[in-house]
mmCIF file of C-alpha atoms and ligand atoms in Angstrom:
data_model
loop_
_atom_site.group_PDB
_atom_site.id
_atom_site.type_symbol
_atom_site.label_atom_id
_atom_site.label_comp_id
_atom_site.label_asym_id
_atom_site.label_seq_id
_atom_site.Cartn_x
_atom_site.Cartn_y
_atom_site.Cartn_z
ATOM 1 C CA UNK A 377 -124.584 84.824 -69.513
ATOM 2 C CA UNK A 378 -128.302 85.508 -68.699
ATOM 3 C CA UNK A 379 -130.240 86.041 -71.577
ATOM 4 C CA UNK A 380 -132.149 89.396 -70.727
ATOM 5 C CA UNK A 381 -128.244 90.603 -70.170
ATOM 6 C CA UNK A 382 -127.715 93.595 -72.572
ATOM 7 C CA UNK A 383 -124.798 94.004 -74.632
ATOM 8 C CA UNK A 384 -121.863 95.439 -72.815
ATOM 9 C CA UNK A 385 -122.263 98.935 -74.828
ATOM 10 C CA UNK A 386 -124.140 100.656 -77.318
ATOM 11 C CA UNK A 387 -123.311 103.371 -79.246
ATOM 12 C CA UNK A 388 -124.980 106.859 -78.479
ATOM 13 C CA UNK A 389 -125.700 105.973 -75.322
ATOM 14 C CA UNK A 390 -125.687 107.437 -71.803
ATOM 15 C CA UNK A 391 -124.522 105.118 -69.588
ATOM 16 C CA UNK A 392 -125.195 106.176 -65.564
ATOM 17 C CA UNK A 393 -122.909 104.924 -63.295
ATOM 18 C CA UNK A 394 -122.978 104.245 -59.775
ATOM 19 C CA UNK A 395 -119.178 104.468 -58.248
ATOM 20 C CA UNK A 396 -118.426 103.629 -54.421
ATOM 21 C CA UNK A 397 -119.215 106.084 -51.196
ATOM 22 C CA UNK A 398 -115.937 104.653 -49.476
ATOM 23 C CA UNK A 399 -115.143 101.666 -50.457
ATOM 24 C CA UNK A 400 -113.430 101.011 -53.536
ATOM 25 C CA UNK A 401 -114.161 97.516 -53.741
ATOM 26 C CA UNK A 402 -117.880 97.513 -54.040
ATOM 27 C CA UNK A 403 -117.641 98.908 -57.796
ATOM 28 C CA UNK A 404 -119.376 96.730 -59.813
ATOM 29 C CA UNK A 405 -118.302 94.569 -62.620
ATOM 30 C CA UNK A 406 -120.600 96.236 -64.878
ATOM 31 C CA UNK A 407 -119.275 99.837 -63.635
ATOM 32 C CA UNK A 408 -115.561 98.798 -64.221
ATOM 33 C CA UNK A 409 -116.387 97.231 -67.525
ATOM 34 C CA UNK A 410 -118.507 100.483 -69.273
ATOM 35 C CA UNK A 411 -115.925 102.810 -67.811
ATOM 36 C CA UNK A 412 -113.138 101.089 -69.498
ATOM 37 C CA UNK A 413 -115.042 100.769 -72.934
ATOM 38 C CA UNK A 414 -116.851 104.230 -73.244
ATOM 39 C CA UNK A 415 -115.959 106.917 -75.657
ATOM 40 C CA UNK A 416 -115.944 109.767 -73.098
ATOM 41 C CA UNK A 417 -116.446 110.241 -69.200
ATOM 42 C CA UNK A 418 -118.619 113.274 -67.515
ATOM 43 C CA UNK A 419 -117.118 113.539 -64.434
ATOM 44 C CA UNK A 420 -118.542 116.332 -61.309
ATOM 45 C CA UNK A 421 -115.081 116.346 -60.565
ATOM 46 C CA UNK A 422 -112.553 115.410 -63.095
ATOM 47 C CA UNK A 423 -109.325 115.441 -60.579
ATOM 48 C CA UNK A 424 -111.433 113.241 -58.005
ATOM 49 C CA UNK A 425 -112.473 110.665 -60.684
ATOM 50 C CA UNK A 426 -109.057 110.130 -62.502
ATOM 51 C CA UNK A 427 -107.756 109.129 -59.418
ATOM 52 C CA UNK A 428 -110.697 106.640 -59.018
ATOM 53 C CA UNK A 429 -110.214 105.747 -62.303
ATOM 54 C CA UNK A 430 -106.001 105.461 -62.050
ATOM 55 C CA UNK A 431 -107.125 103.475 -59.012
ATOM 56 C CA UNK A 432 -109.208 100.660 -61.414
ATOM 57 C CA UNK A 433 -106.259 101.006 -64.566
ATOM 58 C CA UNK A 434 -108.615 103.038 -66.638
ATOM 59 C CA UNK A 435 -107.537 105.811 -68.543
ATOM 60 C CA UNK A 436 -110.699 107.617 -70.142
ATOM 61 C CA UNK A 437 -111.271 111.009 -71.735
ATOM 62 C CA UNK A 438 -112.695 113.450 -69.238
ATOM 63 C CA UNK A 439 -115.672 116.052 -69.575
ATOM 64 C CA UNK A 440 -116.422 117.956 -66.451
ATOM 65 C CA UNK A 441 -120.311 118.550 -65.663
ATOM 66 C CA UNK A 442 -121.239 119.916 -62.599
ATOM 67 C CA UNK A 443 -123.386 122.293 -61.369
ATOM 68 C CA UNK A 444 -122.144 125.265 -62.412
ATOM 69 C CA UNK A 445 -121.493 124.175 -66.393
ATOM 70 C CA UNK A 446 -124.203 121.420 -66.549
ATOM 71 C CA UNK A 447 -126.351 123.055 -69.116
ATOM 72 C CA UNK A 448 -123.299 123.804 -71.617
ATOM 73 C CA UNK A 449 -121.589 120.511 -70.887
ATOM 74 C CA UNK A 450 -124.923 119.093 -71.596
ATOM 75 C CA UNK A 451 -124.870 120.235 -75.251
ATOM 76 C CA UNK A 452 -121.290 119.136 -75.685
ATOM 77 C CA UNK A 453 -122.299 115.619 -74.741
ATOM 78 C CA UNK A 454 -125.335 115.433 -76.285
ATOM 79 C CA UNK A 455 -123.158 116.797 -79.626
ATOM 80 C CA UNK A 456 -121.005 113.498 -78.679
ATOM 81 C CA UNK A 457 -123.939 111.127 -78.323
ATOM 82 C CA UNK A 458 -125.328 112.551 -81.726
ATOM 83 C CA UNK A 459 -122.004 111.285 -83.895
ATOM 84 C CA UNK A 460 -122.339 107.517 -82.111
ATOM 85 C CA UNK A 461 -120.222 108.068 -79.115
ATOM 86 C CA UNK A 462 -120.896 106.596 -75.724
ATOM 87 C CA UNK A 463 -120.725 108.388 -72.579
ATOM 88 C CA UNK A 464 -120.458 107.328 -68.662
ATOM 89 C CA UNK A 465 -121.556 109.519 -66.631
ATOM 90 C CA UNK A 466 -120.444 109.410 -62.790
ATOM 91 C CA UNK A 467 -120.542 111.776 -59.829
ATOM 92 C CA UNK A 468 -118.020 112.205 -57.093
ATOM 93 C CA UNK A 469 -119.539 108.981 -54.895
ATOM 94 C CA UNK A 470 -122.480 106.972 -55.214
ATOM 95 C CA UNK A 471 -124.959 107.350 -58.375
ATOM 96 C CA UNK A 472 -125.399 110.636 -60.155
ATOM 97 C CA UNK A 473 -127.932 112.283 -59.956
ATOM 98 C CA UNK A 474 -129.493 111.318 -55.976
ATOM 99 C CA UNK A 475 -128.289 114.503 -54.458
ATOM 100 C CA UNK A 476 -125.778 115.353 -57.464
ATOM 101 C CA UNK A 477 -125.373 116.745 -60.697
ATOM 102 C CA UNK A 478 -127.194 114.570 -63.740
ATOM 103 C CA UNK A 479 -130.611 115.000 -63.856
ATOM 104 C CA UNK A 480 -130.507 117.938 -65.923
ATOM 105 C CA UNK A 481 -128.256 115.816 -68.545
ATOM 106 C CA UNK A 482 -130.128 112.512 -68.487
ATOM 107 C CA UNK A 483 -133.355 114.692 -68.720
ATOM 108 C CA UNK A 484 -131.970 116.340 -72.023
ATOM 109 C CA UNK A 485 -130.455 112.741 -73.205
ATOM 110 C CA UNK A 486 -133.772 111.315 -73.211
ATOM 111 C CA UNK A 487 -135.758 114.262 -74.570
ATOM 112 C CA UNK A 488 -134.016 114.018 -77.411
ATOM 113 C CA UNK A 489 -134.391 111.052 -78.272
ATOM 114 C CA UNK A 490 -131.314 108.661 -77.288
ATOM 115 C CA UNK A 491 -130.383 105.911 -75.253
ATOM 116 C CA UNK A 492 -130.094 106.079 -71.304
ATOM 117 C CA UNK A 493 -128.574 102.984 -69.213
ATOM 118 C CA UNK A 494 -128.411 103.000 -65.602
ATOM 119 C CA UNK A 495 -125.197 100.823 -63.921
ATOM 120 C CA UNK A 496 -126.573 100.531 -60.502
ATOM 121 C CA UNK A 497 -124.393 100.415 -57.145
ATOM 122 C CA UNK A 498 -123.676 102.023 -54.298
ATOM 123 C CA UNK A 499 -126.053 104.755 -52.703
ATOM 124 C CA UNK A 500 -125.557 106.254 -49.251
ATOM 125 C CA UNK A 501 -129.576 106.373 -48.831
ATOM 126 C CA UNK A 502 -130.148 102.562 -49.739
ATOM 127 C CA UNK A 503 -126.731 101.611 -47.579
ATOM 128 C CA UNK A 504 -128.253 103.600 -44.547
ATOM 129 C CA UNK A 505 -131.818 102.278 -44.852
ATOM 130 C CA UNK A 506 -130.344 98.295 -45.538
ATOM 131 C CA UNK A 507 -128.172 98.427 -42.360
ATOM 132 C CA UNK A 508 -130.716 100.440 -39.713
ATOM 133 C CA UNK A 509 -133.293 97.986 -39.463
ATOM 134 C CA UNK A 510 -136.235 100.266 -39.794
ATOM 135 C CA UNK A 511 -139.319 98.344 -39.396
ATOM 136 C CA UNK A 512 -141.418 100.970 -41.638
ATOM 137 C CA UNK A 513 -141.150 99.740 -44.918
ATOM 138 C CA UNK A 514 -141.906 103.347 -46.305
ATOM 139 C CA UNK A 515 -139.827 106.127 -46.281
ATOM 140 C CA UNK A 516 -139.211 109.679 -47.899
ATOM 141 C CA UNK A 517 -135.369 110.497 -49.281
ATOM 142 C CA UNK A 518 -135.366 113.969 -48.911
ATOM 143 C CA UNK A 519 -131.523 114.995 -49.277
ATOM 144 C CA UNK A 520 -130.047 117.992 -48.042
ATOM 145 C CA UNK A 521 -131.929 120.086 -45.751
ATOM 146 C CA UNK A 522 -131.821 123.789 -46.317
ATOM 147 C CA UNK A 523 -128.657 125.038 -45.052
ATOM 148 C CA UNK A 524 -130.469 128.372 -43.110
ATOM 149 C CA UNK A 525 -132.474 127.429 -39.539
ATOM 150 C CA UNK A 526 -135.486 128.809 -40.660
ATOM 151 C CA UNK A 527 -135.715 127.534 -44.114
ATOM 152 C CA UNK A 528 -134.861 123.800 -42.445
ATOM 153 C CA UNK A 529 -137.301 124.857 -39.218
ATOM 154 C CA UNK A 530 -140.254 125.531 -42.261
ATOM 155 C CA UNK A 531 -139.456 121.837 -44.247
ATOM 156 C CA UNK A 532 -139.125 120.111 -41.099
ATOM 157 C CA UNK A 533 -142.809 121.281 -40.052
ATOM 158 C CA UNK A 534 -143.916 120.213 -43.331
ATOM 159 C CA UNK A 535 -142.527 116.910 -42.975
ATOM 160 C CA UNK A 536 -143.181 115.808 -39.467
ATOM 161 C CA UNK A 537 -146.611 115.033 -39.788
ATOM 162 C CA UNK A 538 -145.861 112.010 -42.648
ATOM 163 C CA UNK A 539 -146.049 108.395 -41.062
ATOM 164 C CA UNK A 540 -142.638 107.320 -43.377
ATOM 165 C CA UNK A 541 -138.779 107.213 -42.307
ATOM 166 C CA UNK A 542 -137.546 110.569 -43.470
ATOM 167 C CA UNK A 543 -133.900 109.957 -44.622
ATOM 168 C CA UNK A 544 -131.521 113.045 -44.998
ATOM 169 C CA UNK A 545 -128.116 113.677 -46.295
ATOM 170 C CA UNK A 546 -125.832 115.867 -44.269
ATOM 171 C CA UNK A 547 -122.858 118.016 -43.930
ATOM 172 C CA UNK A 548 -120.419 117.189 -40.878
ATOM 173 C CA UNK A 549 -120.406 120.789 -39.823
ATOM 174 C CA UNK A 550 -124.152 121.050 -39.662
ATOM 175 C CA UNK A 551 -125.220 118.102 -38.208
ATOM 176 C CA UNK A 552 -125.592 119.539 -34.798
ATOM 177 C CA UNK A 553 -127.774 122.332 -35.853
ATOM 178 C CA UNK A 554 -129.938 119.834 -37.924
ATOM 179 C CA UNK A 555 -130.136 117.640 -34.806
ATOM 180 C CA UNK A 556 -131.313 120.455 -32.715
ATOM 181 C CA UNK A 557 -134.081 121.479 -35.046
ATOM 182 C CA UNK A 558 -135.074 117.573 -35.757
ATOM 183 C CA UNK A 559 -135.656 117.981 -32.070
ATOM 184 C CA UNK A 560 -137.884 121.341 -31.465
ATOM 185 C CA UNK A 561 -140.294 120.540 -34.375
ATOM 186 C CA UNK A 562 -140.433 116.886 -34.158
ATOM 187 C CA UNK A 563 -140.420 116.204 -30.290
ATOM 188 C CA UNK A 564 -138.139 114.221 -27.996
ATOM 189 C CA UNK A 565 -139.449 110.921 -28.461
ATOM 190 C CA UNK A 566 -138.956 109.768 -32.484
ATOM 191 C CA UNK A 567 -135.834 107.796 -32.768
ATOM 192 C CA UNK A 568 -132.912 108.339 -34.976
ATOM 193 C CA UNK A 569 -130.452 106.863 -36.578
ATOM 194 C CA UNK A 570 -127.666 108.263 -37.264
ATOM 195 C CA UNK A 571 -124.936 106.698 -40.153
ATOM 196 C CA UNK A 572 -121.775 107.878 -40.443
ATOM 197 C CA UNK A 573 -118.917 107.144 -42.831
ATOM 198 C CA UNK A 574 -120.761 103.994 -44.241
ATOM 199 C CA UNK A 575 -118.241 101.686 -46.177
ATOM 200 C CA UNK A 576 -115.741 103.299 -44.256
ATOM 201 C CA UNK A 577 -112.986 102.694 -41.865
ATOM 202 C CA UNK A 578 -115.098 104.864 -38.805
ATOM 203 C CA UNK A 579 -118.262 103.362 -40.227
ATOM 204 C CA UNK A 580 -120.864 104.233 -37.784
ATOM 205 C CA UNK A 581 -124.574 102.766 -37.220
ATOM 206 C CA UNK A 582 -126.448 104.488 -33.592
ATOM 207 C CA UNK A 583 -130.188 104.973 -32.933
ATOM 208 C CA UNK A 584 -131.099 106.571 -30.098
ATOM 209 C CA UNK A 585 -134.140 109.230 -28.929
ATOM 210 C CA UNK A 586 -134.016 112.848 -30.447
ATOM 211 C CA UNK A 587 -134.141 113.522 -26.476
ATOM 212 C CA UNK A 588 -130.223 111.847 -26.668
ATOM 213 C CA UNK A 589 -128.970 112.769 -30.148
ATOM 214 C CA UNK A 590 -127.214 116.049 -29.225
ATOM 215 C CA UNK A 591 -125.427 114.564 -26.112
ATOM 216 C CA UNK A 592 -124.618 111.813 -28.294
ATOM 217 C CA UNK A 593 -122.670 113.510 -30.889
ATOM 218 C CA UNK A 594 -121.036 115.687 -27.859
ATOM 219 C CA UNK A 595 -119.833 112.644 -26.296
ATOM 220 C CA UNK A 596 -116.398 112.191 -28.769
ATOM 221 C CA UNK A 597 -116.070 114.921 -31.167
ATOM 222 C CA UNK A 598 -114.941 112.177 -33.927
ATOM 223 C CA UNK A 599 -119.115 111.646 -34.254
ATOM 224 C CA UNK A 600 -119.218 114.964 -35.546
ATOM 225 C CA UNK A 601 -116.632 114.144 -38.542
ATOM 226 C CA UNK A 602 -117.286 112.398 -41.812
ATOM 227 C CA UNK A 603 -120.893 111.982 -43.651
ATOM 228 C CA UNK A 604 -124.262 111.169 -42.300
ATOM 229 C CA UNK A 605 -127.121 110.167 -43.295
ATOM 230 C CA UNK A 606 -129.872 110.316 -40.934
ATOM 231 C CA UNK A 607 -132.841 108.417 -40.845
ATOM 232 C CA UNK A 608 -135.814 109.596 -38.574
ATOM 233 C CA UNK A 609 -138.781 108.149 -37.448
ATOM 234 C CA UNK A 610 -141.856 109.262 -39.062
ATOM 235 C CA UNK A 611 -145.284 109.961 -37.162
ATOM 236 C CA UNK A 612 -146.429 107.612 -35.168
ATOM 237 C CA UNK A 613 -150.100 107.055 -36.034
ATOM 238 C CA UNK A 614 -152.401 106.767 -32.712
ATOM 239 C CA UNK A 615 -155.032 104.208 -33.573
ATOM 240 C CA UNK A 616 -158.478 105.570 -32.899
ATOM 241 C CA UNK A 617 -158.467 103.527 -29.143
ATOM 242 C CA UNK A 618 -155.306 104.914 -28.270
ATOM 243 C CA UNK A 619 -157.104 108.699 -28.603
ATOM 244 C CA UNK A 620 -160.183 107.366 -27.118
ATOM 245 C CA UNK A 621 -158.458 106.645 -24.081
ATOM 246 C CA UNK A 622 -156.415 109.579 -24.211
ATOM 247 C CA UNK A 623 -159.868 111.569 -23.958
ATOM 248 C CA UNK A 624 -161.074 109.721 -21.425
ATOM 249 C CA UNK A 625 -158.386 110.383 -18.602
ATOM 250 C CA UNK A 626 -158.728 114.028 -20.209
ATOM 251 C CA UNK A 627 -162.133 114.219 -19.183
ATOM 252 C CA UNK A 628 -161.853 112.370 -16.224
ATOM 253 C CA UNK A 629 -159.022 115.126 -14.593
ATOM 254 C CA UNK A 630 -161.108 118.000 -16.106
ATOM 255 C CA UNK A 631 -164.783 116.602 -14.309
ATOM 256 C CA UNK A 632 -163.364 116.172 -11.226
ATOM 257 C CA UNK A 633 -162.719 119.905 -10.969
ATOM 258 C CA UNK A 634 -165.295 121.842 -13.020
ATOM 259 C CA UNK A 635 -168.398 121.401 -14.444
ATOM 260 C CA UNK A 636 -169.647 119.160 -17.283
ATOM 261 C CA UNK A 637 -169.764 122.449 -19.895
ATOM 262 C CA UNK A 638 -166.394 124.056 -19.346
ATOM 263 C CA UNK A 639 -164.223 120.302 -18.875
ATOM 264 C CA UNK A 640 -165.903 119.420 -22.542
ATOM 265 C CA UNK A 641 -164.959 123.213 -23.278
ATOM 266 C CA UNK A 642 -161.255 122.704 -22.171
ATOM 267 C CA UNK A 643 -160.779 119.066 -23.221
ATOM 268 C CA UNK A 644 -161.778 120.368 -26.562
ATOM 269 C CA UNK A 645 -159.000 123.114 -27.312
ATOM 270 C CA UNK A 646 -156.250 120.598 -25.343
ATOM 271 C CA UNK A 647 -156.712 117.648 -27.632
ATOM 272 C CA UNK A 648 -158.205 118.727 -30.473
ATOM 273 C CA UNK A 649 -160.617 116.602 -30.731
ATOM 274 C CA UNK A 650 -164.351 117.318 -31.496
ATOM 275 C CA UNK A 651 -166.743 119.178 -29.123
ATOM 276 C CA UNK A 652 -170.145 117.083 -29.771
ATOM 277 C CA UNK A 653 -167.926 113.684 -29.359
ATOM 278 C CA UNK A 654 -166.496 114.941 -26.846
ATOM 279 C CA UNK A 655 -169.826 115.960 -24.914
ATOM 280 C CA UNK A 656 -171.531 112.860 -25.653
ATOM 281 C CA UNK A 657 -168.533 110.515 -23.942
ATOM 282 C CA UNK A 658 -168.559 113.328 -21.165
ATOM 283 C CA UNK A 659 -172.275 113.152 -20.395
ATOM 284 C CA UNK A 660 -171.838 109.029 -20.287
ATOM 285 C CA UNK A 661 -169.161 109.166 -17.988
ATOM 286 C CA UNK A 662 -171.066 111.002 -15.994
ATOM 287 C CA UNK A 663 -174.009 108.631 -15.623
HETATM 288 N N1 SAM B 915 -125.036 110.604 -55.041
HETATM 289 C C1 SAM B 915 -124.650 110.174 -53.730
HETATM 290 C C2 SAM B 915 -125.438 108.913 -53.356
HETATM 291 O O1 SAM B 915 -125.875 108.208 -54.249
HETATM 292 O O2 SAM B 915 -125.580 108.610 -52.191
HETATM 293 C C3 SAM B 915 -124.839 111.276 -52.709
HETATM 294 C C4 SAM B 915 -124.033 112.500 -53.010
HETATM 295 S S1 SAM B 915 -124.279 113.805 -51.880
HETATM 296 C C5 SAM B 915 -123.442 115.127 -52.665
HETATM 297 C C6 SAM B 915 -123.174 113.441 -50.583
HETATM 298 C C7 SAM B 915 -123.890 113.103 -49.305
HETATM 299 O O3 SAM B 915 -124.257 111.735 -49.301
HETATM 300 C C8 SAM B 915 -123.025 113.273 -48.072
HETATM 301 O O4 SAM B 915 -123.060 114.616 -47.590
HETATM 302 C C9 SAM B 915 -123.693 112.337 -47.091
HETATM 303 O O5 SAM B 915 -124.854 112.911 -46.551
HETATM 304 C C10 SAM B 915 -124.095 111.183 -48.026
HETATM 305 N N2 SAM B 915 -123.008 110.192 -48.075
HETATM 306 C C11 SAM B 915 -122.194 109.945 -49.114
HETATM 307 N N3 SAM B 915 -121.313 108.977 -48.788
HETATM 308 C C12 SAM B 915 -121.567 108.616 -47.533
HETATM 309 C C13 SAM B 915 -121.007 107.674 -46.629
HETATM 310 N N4 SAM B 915 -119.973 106.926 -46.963
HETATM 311 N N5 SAM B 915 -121.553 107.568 -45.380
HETATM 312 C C14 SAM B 915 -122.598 108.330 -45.023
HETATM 313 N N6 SAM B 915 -123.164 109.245 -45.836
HETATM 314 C C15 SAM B 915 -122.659 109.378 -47.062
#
């Protein structure tokens, strides 16, 4: 036993537990063990988890918190913690609270003053990032997408400019439309990568252009069953030669054919860039 190990439980506390997003076998140890020894389970679903739990030999005393009850079941546990009990808490797959019901309760838990222990496991974002190879070493989780095209259109436009691997969560019957909107605000270019039914028997890994993401998926309609996460290139940052260039053959095209006032004049509302730079590099060309 390592000595910074905790104790297997303590009373009055919140124990969060990561459970598997397919496979059974990668519960932990640790995740079997505090299931088996707490007073009391909070469950999203309480049918899906005692057949998890059958699965292990457990039998546990349920409480269901999910979305709809999670403020009142929050009281009841917190009632439970209060007279020395320990609680697991555990969401449908993977760890509560990423995308699921919990942070409302662990919030409470530790407002008030008692004991929160995270298990750690399996999580479909750290699965998806570990297996796509993404050189960026940043990246932004942001979950689900809004279901509605222009509420998704409006966060995608927020979120294209950021130079970090923007990882989603997403519904099978949705992916398409997602894919098509990844593509009209982001451009053809950015790769993704699309993983599907990690852990699982169809376990999926592609990466591919936007520009071939919807042909993709149309290719066998099994690609457009099971989970995703998608993981999608973030902006690519041009480095300060790259746009220097870029103005150069801009100004080069526009001289040829006008004069030195209206190319700057055009070359400034096409890239953007600014008009007394863009005048001095145009008058040296010129020499
Ligand atoms: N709390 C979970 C976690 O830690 O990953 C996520 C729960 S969220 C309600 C469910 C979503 O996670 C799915 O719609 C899908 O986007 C993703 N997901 C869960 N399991 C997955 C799997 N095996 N393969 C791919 N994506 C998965």
């Amino acid at each position: 036993m390592h000595p910074d190990q905790q104790p297997v439980l303590d009373k009055g506390t919140l124990y969060v537990v990561a459970t598997p997003i397919g496979n059974l076998q990668d519960i932990t140890l640790r995740a079997l063990d505090t299931l088996r020894k707490v007073d009391l389970v909070a469950a999203e679903d309480t049918r899906n988890s005692a057949r998890l739990l059958q699965h292990f030999g457990i039998a546990a005393r349920m409480q269901a918190l999910h979305e709809h009850n999670e403020r009142s079941a929050t009281e009841l546990l917190i009632k439970q913690l209060s007279e020395g009990k320990s609680i697991a808490l555990i969401s449908d797959a993977g760890t509560p609270a990423i995308s699921d019901p919990g942070a409302y309760l662990v919030n409470e838990v530790r407002r008030r003053g008692y004991r929160v222990c995270p298990i750690p496991g399996p999580s479909a974002v750290a699965t998806a990032l570990s297996a796509s190879g993404d050189l960026n070493s940043h990246y932004l989780f942001y979950g689900f997408l809004p279901p509605k095209h222009s509420a998704r259109s409006k966060v995608l436009e927020q979120l294209a400019p950021l130079p970090y691997t923007l990882v989603f969560y997403e519904a099978p019957h949705r992916v398409m439309e997602t894919v098509k909107d990844l593509s009209d605000t982001f451009g053809q270019e950015r790769n993704i990568t699309f993983c599907r039914e990690l852990t699982k028997l169809f376990e999926t890994i592609h990466t591919c252009p936007l520009s071939q993401a919807e042909e993709w998926l149309e290719e066998d309609s099994n690609r457009l069953k099971g989970e995703f996460v998608l993981l999608v290139d973030g902006q690519i940052e041009t480095t300060s030669s790259d746009k220097e260039n870029e103005e150069t053959r801009l100004l080069e095209i526009l001289l040829a054919e006008l004069p030195l006032k209206q190319a700057v004049k055009l070359a400034v509302e096409i890239s953007g860039g600014k008009k007394n730079r863009l005048y001095d590099l145009a008058l040296s060309m010129q020499k």
